[in-house]
Backbone as a ProteinNet text record, in pm:
[ID]
protein_1_A
[PRIMARY]
MTGGWLSLPEGSDAAAGRLFCFAHAGGGGAFFQPWRQAMLPDIAVCPVVLPGREGRIRQRPYRRVEDILDPLCEALQPHACHPYALFGHSMGAVLAYEVARRLGAAGQRPLCLFASGRRAPQLPARHPPLHRLPDEQFLAAVNVLGGTPPDVIGDSELIRIFLPSLRADFELNETYPGPAGGRLHCPVSALTGDRDPEVNIEEMAAWQDTTDGGFMLRVFSGDHFYLKGARGEVLAAIRGEIRRLLPAALPS
[TERTIARY]
1505.4	1373	1303.9	1172.8	1093.8	1008.2	1060.3	986.5	957.5	1038.6	1018.9	919.7	843.5	735.6	783.2	885.4	921.3	1069.5	1098.4	1236.3	1273	1361.7	1403.8	1537.8	1547.9	1675	1772.1	1899.6	1997.9	1959.5	1969.7	1935.6	1791.8	1714.3	1572.2	1550.2	1639	1623.2	1647.4	1732.1	1764.2	1662.6	1584.5	1487	1375.9	1323.6	1216.7	1084.8	1066	942.5	967.3	873.9	882.7	761	783.2	675	665.6	562.1	539.1	467.3	527	478.3	425.5	307.3	241.6	227.9	282.2	283.9	152.5	142	30	31.1	-71.8	-79.8	41.2	110.6	230	356.2	343.4	458.9	524.6	644.2	718.1	794.6	884.9	961.2	1048.2	1093.1	1181.3	1116	983.2	912.3	943.8	971.3	992.8	1140.4	1230	1372	1417.5	1371.8	1416.7	1375.3	1278.3	1231	1326.2	1405.3	1476.1	1573.9	1661.7	1760.7	1696.3	1586.4	1518.6	1453.6	1417.1	1343.1	1431.1	1542.3	1633.4	1705.9	1750.5	1752	1625.3	1534.3	1417.1	1319.3	1295.4	1190.5	1249.4	1229.4	1276.1	1165.5	1192.1	1096.1	1111.8	1004.3	1007.6	904.4	945	849.7	804.2	677.3	621	630.9	688.5	706	608.2	513	411.5	462.3	407.2	443.3	416	503.9	484.4	565.1	655.9	737.9	873.8	968.4	1103.6	1159.7	1211.1	1271.2	1171.8	1041.2	937.2	864.3	932.5	868.4	814.6	874.9	831.1	715.4	678.5	568.8	435.6	333.8	201.5	142.3	99.4	40.1	-99	-137	-271.1	-370.2	-494	-599.1	-715.3	-712.5	-820.3	-760.7	-816.6	-770.3	-785.2	-896.7	-921.3	-820.4	-758	-658.3	-520.6	-488.7	-353.6	-337.2	-447.7	-436.5	-370.6	-404.5	-346.1	-194	-138	8.2	76	13.4	71.4	81.3	-27.4	-27.2	62.3	68.2	157.6	302.9	339	476.3	506	407	429.9	419.8	342.8	312.8	437.1	542.4	659.9	727.6	707.5	772.7	682.6	561.3	467.6	480.8	582.2	607.4	678.9	740.9	796.2	686.6	694.7	598.6	603.6	488.9	486.5	364.2	379	268	258.7	147.1	122.5	96.3	159.9	135.4	97.2	-11.4	-50.9	-94.3	-43.2	-81.9	-167.4	-281.7	-372.4	-414.5	-387	-419.7	-360.9	-240.7	-174.4	-250.2	-335.8	-415.2	-513.8	-569	-661.3	-589.1	-471	-396.6	-351.8	-302.5	-260.5	-378.1	-493.5	-613.9	-654.3	-656.2	-696.4	-594.1	-465.4	-363	-381.4	-412.8	-436.6	-552.5	-656.4	-770.9	-732	-661.8	-627.1	-528.9	-419.6	-321	-375.1	-455.2	-516	-606.5	-683	-772.5	-694	-568.7	-483.3	-402.6	-430.1	-361.1	-234.1	-210.4	-90.9	-132.6	-194.6	-249.8	-138.5	-152.9	-52.4	-62	47.7	45.3	-52.6	-54.2	-133.5	-144.7	-251.4	-266.3	-262.1	-170.3	-164.1	-225.2	-337	-406.2	-388	-329.8	-291.2	-354.4	-412.6	-453.3	-557.6	-644	-753.9	-876.8	-991.7	-1116.4	-1127.2	-1206	-1226.6	-1285.8	-1253.8	-1289.6	-1438.4	-1518.8	-1663.1	-1734.1	-1661.9	-1723.4	-1717.8	-1820.5	-1818.3	-1725.8	-1681.6	-1596.6	-1676.7	-1607.4	-1672.3	-1657.7	-1565.9	-1535.6	-1552.1	-1581.3	-1583.1	-1444.3	-1437.1	-1306.4	-1220.5	-1090.2	-995.1	-937	-935.4	-860.1	-916.3	-1040.5	-1100.2	-1073.5	-1012.8	-989.7	-885.1	-892.8	-784.1	-652.2	-542.7	-411.5	-384.8	-407.9	-374.6	-453.3	-582.9	-665.1	-628.9	-600.7	-562.3	-434.2	-333.4	-205.7	-219.3	-304.5	-327.9	-388.7	-483.9	-547.6	-447.9	-363.3	-261.9	-161.4	-125.8	-28	-74.8	-204.3	-260.7	-234.7	-235.3	-214.2	-70.8	24	161	249.4	205.6	287.6	382	362.2	447	548	678	779	754.2	772.2	750.6	835.8	958.2	1043.3	988.1	903.3	837	717.3	634.2	515.7	553.5	665.7	704.4	788.7	819.9	905.6	819.8	799.8	708.8	754.9	886	936.7	916.5	944	921.3	773.1	689.8	545.7	496.7	549	509.7	537.7	648.6	684	602.1	580.9	522.5	370	309.2	164.3	83.4	117.7	34.5	19.1	127.9	116.6	43.8	64.2	-5.2	-156.1	-195.7	-338.7	-397.1	-321.3	-368.6	-388.8	-298.6	-312.5	-439.3	-465.1	-587.5	-710.9	-704.9	-817.5	-837	-726.7	-735.1	-802	-761.7	-817	-962.2	-992.5	-1125.3	-1231.2	-1189.6	-1286.4	-1298.6	-1224.6	-1231.1	-1373.5	-1436.1	-1577.5	-1603.9	-1500	-1519.7	-1515.3	-1509	-1490.8	-1613.5	-1587.3	-1694.4	-1651.2	-1710.5	-1670.7	-1657.1	-1589.2	-1581.1	-1481.4	-1477	-1389.3	-1250.1	-1154.3	-1020.5	-1021.5	-919.3	-903.3	-776.6	-703.2	-584	-617.7	-537.3	-559	-539.2	-610.9	-597.6	-563.8	-461.4	-426.5	-446.8	-527.1	-549.7	-464.2	-394.4	-307.9	-345.1	-342.8	-380.6	-319.7	-313.7	-274.1	-396.3	-378.9	-494.6	-542.4	-465.9	-506	-513.3	-543.9	-553.2	-681.9	-672.9	-794.2	-870.1	-808.1	-867.5	-950.1	-930.2	-1000.2	-1015.6	-1126.6	-1145.2	-1134.4	-1140.5	-1119.7	-1226.9	-1351	-1460.1	-1438.8	-1391.1	-1367.3	-1251.8	-1153.1	-1043.7	-1089.7	-1172.9	-1222.6	-1307.2	-1366.3	-1451.5	-1372.5	-1238.7	-1158.7	-1184.1	-1233.4	-1260.1	-1365.6	-1448.8	-1552.9	-1501.1	-1371.6	-1316.2	-1260	-1253.9	-1185.3	-1252.8	-1232.8	-1270	-1145.8	-1031.8	-904.1	-849.5	-927.6	-879.2	-849.5	-862.8	-847.9	-786.8	-703.5	-647.7	-638.7	-671.7	-662.3	-556.6	-464.6	-361.1	-367	-364.7	-370.7	-241.8	-175.3	-49.7	-68.5	20.9	19.5	64.9	-14.9	26.7	-88.3	-56	-155.3	-160.6	-194.4	-207.8	-76.8	35.7	166.8	236.8	162.6	215.3	333.3	342.8	443	569.1	578.5	691	823	924.1	1052.8	1055.9	1121.2	1130.6	1092.1	968.5	922.2	924.3	996	1019.1	893	792.6	672.6	589.1	591.6	518.4	584.4	714.8	785.9	782.7	786.4	779.4	645.1	537.2	404.7	395.6	448.2	443.3	531.6	651.7	744.2	691	636.5	584.4	472.7	384.3	272.9	323	418.2	471.2	543.4	624.5	695.7	597.8	488.7	387.9	323.6	312.6	239	327.6	458	548	537.1	547.5	526.4	630.3	749.6	853.4	897	918.4	957.5	1096.6	1110.9	1239	1316.5	1449.5	1527.6	1500.4	1503.7	1478.5	1595.1
1115.6	1144.5	1255.9	1256.8	1357.7	1430.1	1543.2	1613.5	1526.3	1419.9	1330.2	1218.7	1225.5	1129.6	996	996.9	877.4	846.1	719.7	673.2	598.2	657.4	597.5	528	400.6	330.3	363.7	336.9	348.8	250.7	297.6	213.3	224.3	310.2	319	373.2	461.8	517	410.9	314.2	209.6	95.6	86.2	-22.4	-4.4	-115.3	-108.4	-62.7	-88.1	-49.5	-13.4	60	99.5	45.8	15.2	-31.5	62.9	147.6	238	159.6	155.9	69.4	151.1	114.9	180.5	79.5	113.7	21	25.2	-65.6	-74.8	41.9	53	157.7	148.8	260.8	265.4	223.5	170.8	123.9	234.5	206.9	304.3	236.6	310.8	258.9	140.6	132.2	22.8	-113.2	-116.7	-243.7	-309.5	-227.3	-279.7	-286.9	-250.4	-255.5	-394.6	-503.4	-636.7	-672.5	-600.8	-630.7	-578.2	-478.2	-403.7	-490.2	-560.6	-641	-752.8	-804.9	-915.6	-872.9	-746.7	-700.5	-631.4	-570.2	-508.9	-617.9	-590.9	-460.8	-431.4	-528.3	-507	-406.2	-417	-338.6	-265.1	-135.3	-53.4	-41.8	-92	-82.2	55.4	134.4	273.7	293.2	277.3	294.5	438.9	455.6	587	608.6	722.1	754.3	865.2	833.7	930.4	1018.1	1137.9	1222	1149	1173.3	1117.4	993.3	955.3	835.7	851	770.8	766.8	908.5	945.7	1078.3	1191.9	1160	1263	1257.5	1205.9	1180.1	1307.4	1421	1546.6	1613	1558.9	1616.4	1558.5	1640.4	1598.1	1493.9	1380.5	1278	1318.2	1265.3	1289.3	1193.2	1240.1	1159.8	1129.3	1185.1	1163.2	1139	1043	1012.4	1133.7	1204.8	1318	1430.8	1438.6	1543.3	1506.7	1379	1338.5	1324.5	1304.9	1268.7	1375.5	1501.9	1607	1612.5	1629.4	1635.9	1504.7	1392.7	1263	1244.7	1270.3	1252.4	1354.9	1473.9	1575.8	1529.7	1461.6	1413	1294.5	1208.7	1088	1112.2	1210.9	1231.5	1243.1	1317.8	1326.5	1191.8	1097.4	966.7	863.6	903.3	813.8	821.7	895.6	898.8	770.9	699.3	566.9	463.5	346	240.6	209.6	206	185	102.9	35.8	-34.3	15.6	-14.5	29	-93.5	-94.3	-200.1	-135.5	-182.9	-132.2	-246	-244.5	-347	-286.4	-348.3	-306.7	-161.6	-70.5	69.8	118.3	73.1	115.3	79.6	-24.3	-62.5	46.5	115.1	225.9	338.5	374.8	483.4	445.9	323.4	279.8	282	238.5	237.5	378.8	471	607.7	678	648.5	703.9	649	519.7	460.1	530.5	561.9	632.9	773.4	843.9	983.7	994.7	917.4	926.7	868.2	763.6	707.7	807.1	882.2	983.4	1096.5	1115.7	1221	1171	1049.5	996.3	920.9	890.1	815.7	684.1	600.6	474.8	380.5	321.4	224.6	93.9	19.8	-112.9	-203.3	-190.3	-280.3	-222.3	-257.4	-229.3	-361.5	-371.8	-485.8	-443.4	-504.4	-473.4	-591.3	-563.8	-670.7	-653.4	-760.8	-766.5	-666.2	-622.9	-533.7	-564.5	-556.9	-576.9	-474.3	-508	-416.4	-285	-174.3	-42.1	-14.9	-84.3	-60.1	-135.9	-221.3	-302.1	-230.8	-247.1	-187	-263.3	-195.9	-260.6	-362.7	-467.5	-570.5	-543.9	-453.8	-431	-283.2	-252.4	-111.4	-50	81.8	146.7	138.3	125	116.2	251.5	346.3	469.1	554.4	527.7	604.8	543.9	426	358.5	432.6	419.5	470.8	403.7	470.5	425.4	278.2	236.2	99.4	-2.9	21.4	-71.3	-65.6	52.7	68.4	-9.1	6.1	-61.7	-213.1	-257.1	-400.8	-458.2	-384.5	-430.5	-431.7	-329.1	-322	-436	-466.4	-570.8	-706.7	-729.5	-856.7	-876.4	-767.4	-777.5	-817.9	-781.2	-827.4	-742.8	-626.4	-546.4	-450.4	-428.3	-335.2	-413.3	-384.5	-460.3	-457.4	-570.6	-576.1	-476.4	-447.2	-353.2	-210.9	-183.2	-53	-50.6	-153.7	-161.8	-155.7	-219	-226.6	-112.3	-16.6	96.1	222.5	272.2	385.4	510.7	531.1	650.2	639.7	521	501.8	513.4	456.5	462.4	606.6	687.4	827.9	898.2	863.1	922.4	861.9	732	655.6	658.9	676.1	661.8	760.1	887.7	979.9	938	896.8	857.3	724.2	633.3	504.9	523.7	604.5	630.1	705.5	799	873.8	781.7	686.6	591.9	508.5	461.5	384.5	471.4	596.8	686.2	707.7	726.8	746.1	626.2	508.1	385.6	364.1	387	354.8	458.1	578.3	680.8	692.1	610.6	614.2	582.1	671.9	653.4	556.1	512.2	425.7	504.8	434.4	502.4	580.6	691.9	772.4	803.1	733.6	754.3	623.4	630.7	516.5	411.1	305.8	194	220.6	144.8	147.2	81.5	115.3	52.6	-32.1	-38.5	-122	-255.3	-359.3	-484.5	-466.3	-545	-546.5	-688.8	-700.3	-827.6	-813.9	-902.4	-904.5	-1015.7	-982.7	-1078.3	-1082.8	-1202.2	-1215.5	-1340.4	-1341.5	-1461.5	-1545.8	-1677	-1764.3	-1768.3	-1705	-1699.7	-1555.6	-1465	-1323.2	-1300	-1254.5	-1231.5	-1105.7	-1021.1	-892.9	-896.2	-998	-1002.9	-1148.4	-1179.2	-1315.5	-1317.4	-1437.6	-1453.3	-1380.9	-1386.1	-1320.1	-1169.5	-1111.8	-967.1	-927.9	-1015.7	-988.3	-1006.4	-1108.2	-1132.3	-1016.2	-939.8	-827	-713.3	-717.8	-619.2	-627.2	-741.3	-752.1	-652.2	-604.4	-508.5	-365.2	-345.2	-209.7	-177.1	-274.7	-251.1	-322.6	-269.4	-341.1	-384.2	-382.1	-413.4	-551.1	-639.8	-773.7	-788.8	-909.7	-933.3	-1070.7	-1076.6	-1203.4	-1201.6	-1313.3	-1329.5	-1433.8	-1398.9	-1492.2	-1505.7	-1628.6	-1656.4	-1726.8	-1671.5	-1726.1	-1779.1	-1863.7	-1912.7	-1801.9	-1774.3	-1672.8	-1591.8	-1501.9	-1418	-1280.8	-1178.3	-1045.3	-995	-1041.3	-999.6	-1114.8	-1184.4	-1295.5	-1253.9	-1125.6	-1077.3	-1024.2	-1035.6	-976.2	-1037	-951.3	-996.9	-995.5	-1092.6	-1101.1	-1242.5	-1278.5	-1412.9	-1434.8	-1537.9	-1561.1	-1575.3	-1648.5	-1672.1	-1545.8	-1457.6	-1331.6	-1240.5	-1224.9	-1137.6	-1193.2	-1324.8	-1384.9	-1355.1	-1357.8	-1328.7	-1183.1	-1092.4	-949.9	-921	-972.4	-948.4	-1006.9	-1127.7	-1191.7	-1111.9	-1055.2	-976.8	-846.3	-779.8	-655.4	-683.6	-788.5	-823.5	-852.1	-917.9	-950.8	-825.4	-722.1	-602.2	-491.8	-505.1	-403.6	-398.9	-281.2	-268.4	-340.6	-358.7	-432.1	-550.6	-663.3	-784.1	-762.9	-810.5	-803.1	-931.3	-925	-1047.7	-1143.3	-1269.4	-1371	-1379.1
-356.3	-298.9	-377.2	-373.9	-443.9	-342.2	-289	-185.9	-65.7	-49.8	62.3	36.8	-70.2	-92.7	-148.1	-232.4	-307.3	-291.4	-264.3	-253.4	-380.3	-459	-585.9	-566.8	-599.2	-582.3	-694.1	-670.4	-777.4	-888.4	-1009.2	-1122.3	-1165.9	-1100.3	-1134.5	-1275.6	-1322.1	-1456.7	-1564	-1532.1	-1629.3	-1627.8	-1523.5	-1511.7	-1614.4	-1665	-1764.5	-1703.2	-1576.2	-1509.2	-1364.1	-1306.2	-1164.9	-1090.6	-964.5	-878.4	-758.8	-757	-645.6	-535.4	-417.5	-309.5	-191.8	-144.7	-31.5	82	197.2	310.6	388.6	482.4	575.8	673.8	755.2	857.3	949.6	964.4	1047.7	975.8	855.8	780.9	700.9	654.4	575	463.5	403.8	292.3	327.4	452.2	493	475.8	481.3	467.1	332.6	230.3	95.8	56.8	147	113.8	70.5	136.4	93.1	-49	-104.7	-239.9	-348	-314.1	-418.1	-496	-426.8	-496.9	-575.3	-523.1	-589.8	-721.4	-732.7	-850.9	-955.2	-911.7	-1007.6	-1086.6	-1209.9	-1276.9	-1356.7	-1368.6	-1453.7	-1395	-1264.5	-1199.3	-1079.8	-1074.8	-963.6	-859.3	-739.7	-629.6	-565.9	-569.5	-524.7	-413.7	-287	-177.6	-164	-132.5	-102.2	48.3	87.8	229.4	265.4	351.3	391.5	505.9	522	636.7	768.3	865.7	998.5	1027.6	935.6	960.1	892.1	938.7	883.4	872.1	755	739.8	746.8	755	762	896.6	997.4	1126.1	1190.1	1162.8	1224.7	1150	1036.4	958.4	1004	1000.3	1046.5	952.4	1003.6	916.8	869.4	756.6	703.2	768	781.6	844.3	750	631	535.4	396	325.8	190.8	101.1	113.3	24.2	44.2	161.1	186	132	130.7	91.4	-59.4	-131.7	-272.9	-359	-339.7	-424.1	-411.5	-290	-282	-319.3	-288.9	-322.4	-473	-542.9	-688	-757.1	-702.8	-759.2	-751.2	-641.9	-625.7	-716.9	-738.6	-817.5	-968	-1006.7	-1148.6	-1236.5	-1196.6	-1284.5	-1307.6	-1217.2	-1229	-1295.8	-1327.3	-1394.9	-1545.9	-1594.1	-1737.8	-1781.8	-1687.5	-1713.1	-1689.4	-1752.4	-1719.4	-1570.5	-1507.2	-1362.4	-1322.4	-1210.1	-1146.2	-1003	-938.7	-801.1	-714.3	-596.8	-498.6	-366.7	-305.6	-175	-84.8	38.1	135.2	245	271.8	379	355.3	448.5	423.9	292	260.4	137.9	12	19.1	-97.8	-135.3	-35.1	-61.3	-134.2	-85.2	-147.8	-288.4	-306.5	-439.4	-536.7	-489.9	-573.5	-614.1	-519	-551.6	-640.6	-621	-709.9	-850.4	-861.6	-993.9	-1064.2	-989.9	-1048.7	-1091.8	-1004.8	-1032.5	-1149.9	-1145.5	-1252.9	-1382.7	-1371.8	-1491.6	-1561.4	-1484.1	-1541.5	-1605.6	-1560.1	-1616.8	-1735.7	-1781.8	-1898.2	-1867	-1739.4	-1699.3	-1633.2	-1710.7	-1659.7	-1613.8	-1495.3	-1451.3	-1529.5	-1530.7	-1590.9	-1517.6	-1385.4	-1302.6	-1162.9	-1093.9	-951.2	-877	-779.6	-689.6	-555.7	-521.2	-395.7	-300.7	-185.1	-93.8	43.7	94.9	235.4	278.8	188.3	226.5	141.8	204.6	131.4	18.3	-82.8	-193.9	-144.2	-208.9	-155.5	-146.7	-224.7	-222.1	-109.6	-37.7	67.4	202.3	286.1	419.9	513.5	616.7	718	797.3	841.3	922.3	1071.5	1108.8	1250	1284.8	1409.8	1452.6	1434.5	1413.9	1395.1	1520.6	1498.8	1610.1	1648.1	1554.6	1578.7	1691.7	1734.7	1844.8	1981.9	1985.9	2113.7	2196.9	2329.7	2414.4	2376.8	2408.9	2363.4	2393.9	2515.9	2555	2473.3	2456.9	2378.9	2230	2181.2	2041.6	2012.1	2096.5	2074.3	2088.4	2178	2192.4	2065.7	2007.2	1883.9	1767.9	1760.9	1655.4	1671	1793.6	1820.4	1771.1	1777.3	1731.4	1582	1505.4	1360.9	1326.9	1412.5	1395.5	1307	1263.3	1173.1	1240.8	1371.1	1445	1527.8	1513.7	1586.6	1737.6	1805.9	1951.2	2027.7	1977.5	2049.1	2042.4	1942.6	1936	2029.9	2022.6	2108.4	2255.4	2291.4	2431.7	2482.5	2397.7	2436.6	2445.2	2565.4	2585.7	2512.2	2502.9	2434.8	2283.8	2227.7	2085.4	2050.7	2135.6	2111.1	2113.5	2202.5	2209.6	2076.8	2011.5	1883	1769.5	1777.4	1667.8	1666.4	1783.5	1796.5	1710.9	1703	1623.7	1478.1	1413.2	1272.7	1259	1354.8	1350	1363.3	1459	1478.9	1359	1303.8	1187.2	1067.3	1050	939.1	953.2	1073.6	1095.3	1069	1109.9	1084.9	935.2	863.1	718.9	652.6	693.1	634.8	675.9	802.6	855	819.1	781.4	741.4	589.4	517.5	371.9	326.4	250.1	217.7	104.2	35.7	-78.9	-207.8	-319.5	-448.1	-490.6	-555.7	-616.6	-759.1	-852.7	-991.2	-1065.2	-1178.5	-1268.4	-1225.7	-1306.1	-1279.7	-1336.4	-1287.1	-1342.9	-1480.4	-1560.3	-1690.4	-1697.5	-1587.5	-1582.1	-1515.2	-1538.2	-1466.2	-1315.8	-1238.6	-1092.5	-1049.4	-967.1	-905.2	-754.9	-697.9	-553.7	-492.3	-384.5	-316.9	-169.3	-111.9	28.8	89.5	222.2	294.5	326.3	329.9	350.9	495.4	586.6	727.9	778	688.3	725.1	803.2	930	1007.8	967.7	885.1	850.2	722.4	641.5	513	470.5	405.3	355.9	202.8	148	3.9	-76.3	-28.8	-100.7	-106.5	4.3	7.5	-84.9	-96.9	-190.5	-334.7	-359.1	-494.5	-545.8	-453.3	-492.7	-557.6	-553.2	-626.2	-776.9	-823.7	-967.2	-1013.3	-920.9	-957.4	-967.1	-941.5	-950	-1087.1	-1177.1	-1304.2	-1420.1	-1537.6	-1659.3	-1735.9	-1667.9	-1733.4	-1704.4	-1645.9	-1614.5	-1466.4	-1417.4	-1273.5	-1248.1	-1140.6	-1096.1	-944.1	-882	-736.6	-706.1	-616.1	-573.1	-421.1	-373.2	-230.2	-189.7	-87.8	-38.6	103	144	280.7	374.8	478.9	575.1	629.9	721.7	787.7	720.9	798	739.7	681	735.6	685.9	616.7	532.4	454.3	366.3	330.2	235.3	302.8	433.7	506	459.6	446.6	398.3	246.5	189.3	43.3	1.1	24	-8	-158.6	-199.3	-340.5	-422.8	-369.6	-450.1	-466.4	-366.7	-376.4	-479.6	-468.3	-561.3	-703.2	-716.3	-849.6	-916.1	-838.3	-893	-938.8	-856.9	-890.5	-1012.4	-1005.9	-1116.7	-1246.5	-1240.8	-1360.6	-1423.4	-1340.8	-1394.6	-1458	-1393.5	-1450	-1581.6	-1584.1	-1708.3	-1822	-1788.5	-1890.3	-1949.2	-1866.4	-1907.7	-1964.1	-1945.1	-2000.5	-2152.5	-2209.5	-2354.2	-2438.7	-2383.4	-2457.2	-2373	-2433.9	-2360.2	-2299	-2176.5	-2107.4	-2130.9	-2123.2	-2138.2	-2023.7	-2048.2	-1945.8	-1849.8
[MASK]
++++++++++++++++++++++++++++++++++++++++++++++++++++++++++++++++++++++++++++++++++++++++++++++++++++++++++++++++++++++++++++++++++++++++++++++++++++++++++++++++++++++++++++++++++++++++++++++++++++++++++++++++++++++++++++++++++++++++++++++++++++++++++++

């Protein structure tokens, strides 16, 4: 771990590339654990663990993108000396995008940004914010998305512990003002489920306007959590793109 921010798997130093992964609102590093064996030894899956969850559950969660970026990038920067890509799902796509901008401007350009399940950052929201709702209505809305385990939603004690970071994540995502500044210079790949109620194909395609480094859109069967688990076709697409962009060809 790096100050709690980054989970590095065994073998990460030997891997040709690293994939820094940012989960959805309320998610943590465990969401990406099934990816690790599937991607090694070529690519080390390195989940980012934000304050307020898992081993950092007692730490105060961030509520604004502008507040989290400095400590987040400071933690990731020493590990960006290796070839790396960024993956972010839903709320995590915003953080991955802003990290790509920040580290890229510092001379540590990522191989690629994978943006999953969220409209492009320059687009306005289609729905009123959820983070201001009373607890019962907020949890009902979150439950519809399907990313929070039912045993958590239905357990009052777990919810009491989990709710502050979940609500903070939604606030961070919903108050994000959008990009201010130039475009990315790395390729961007947008990934989405074909039945995602939170984003449509046009909103995902608009990620092409965030970069001058090339763009690809991939649509998979599924809802907002089309990538849950270790779906072979999703991981194959990510791995194939990283292998293509690595400076040295990897063995087949």
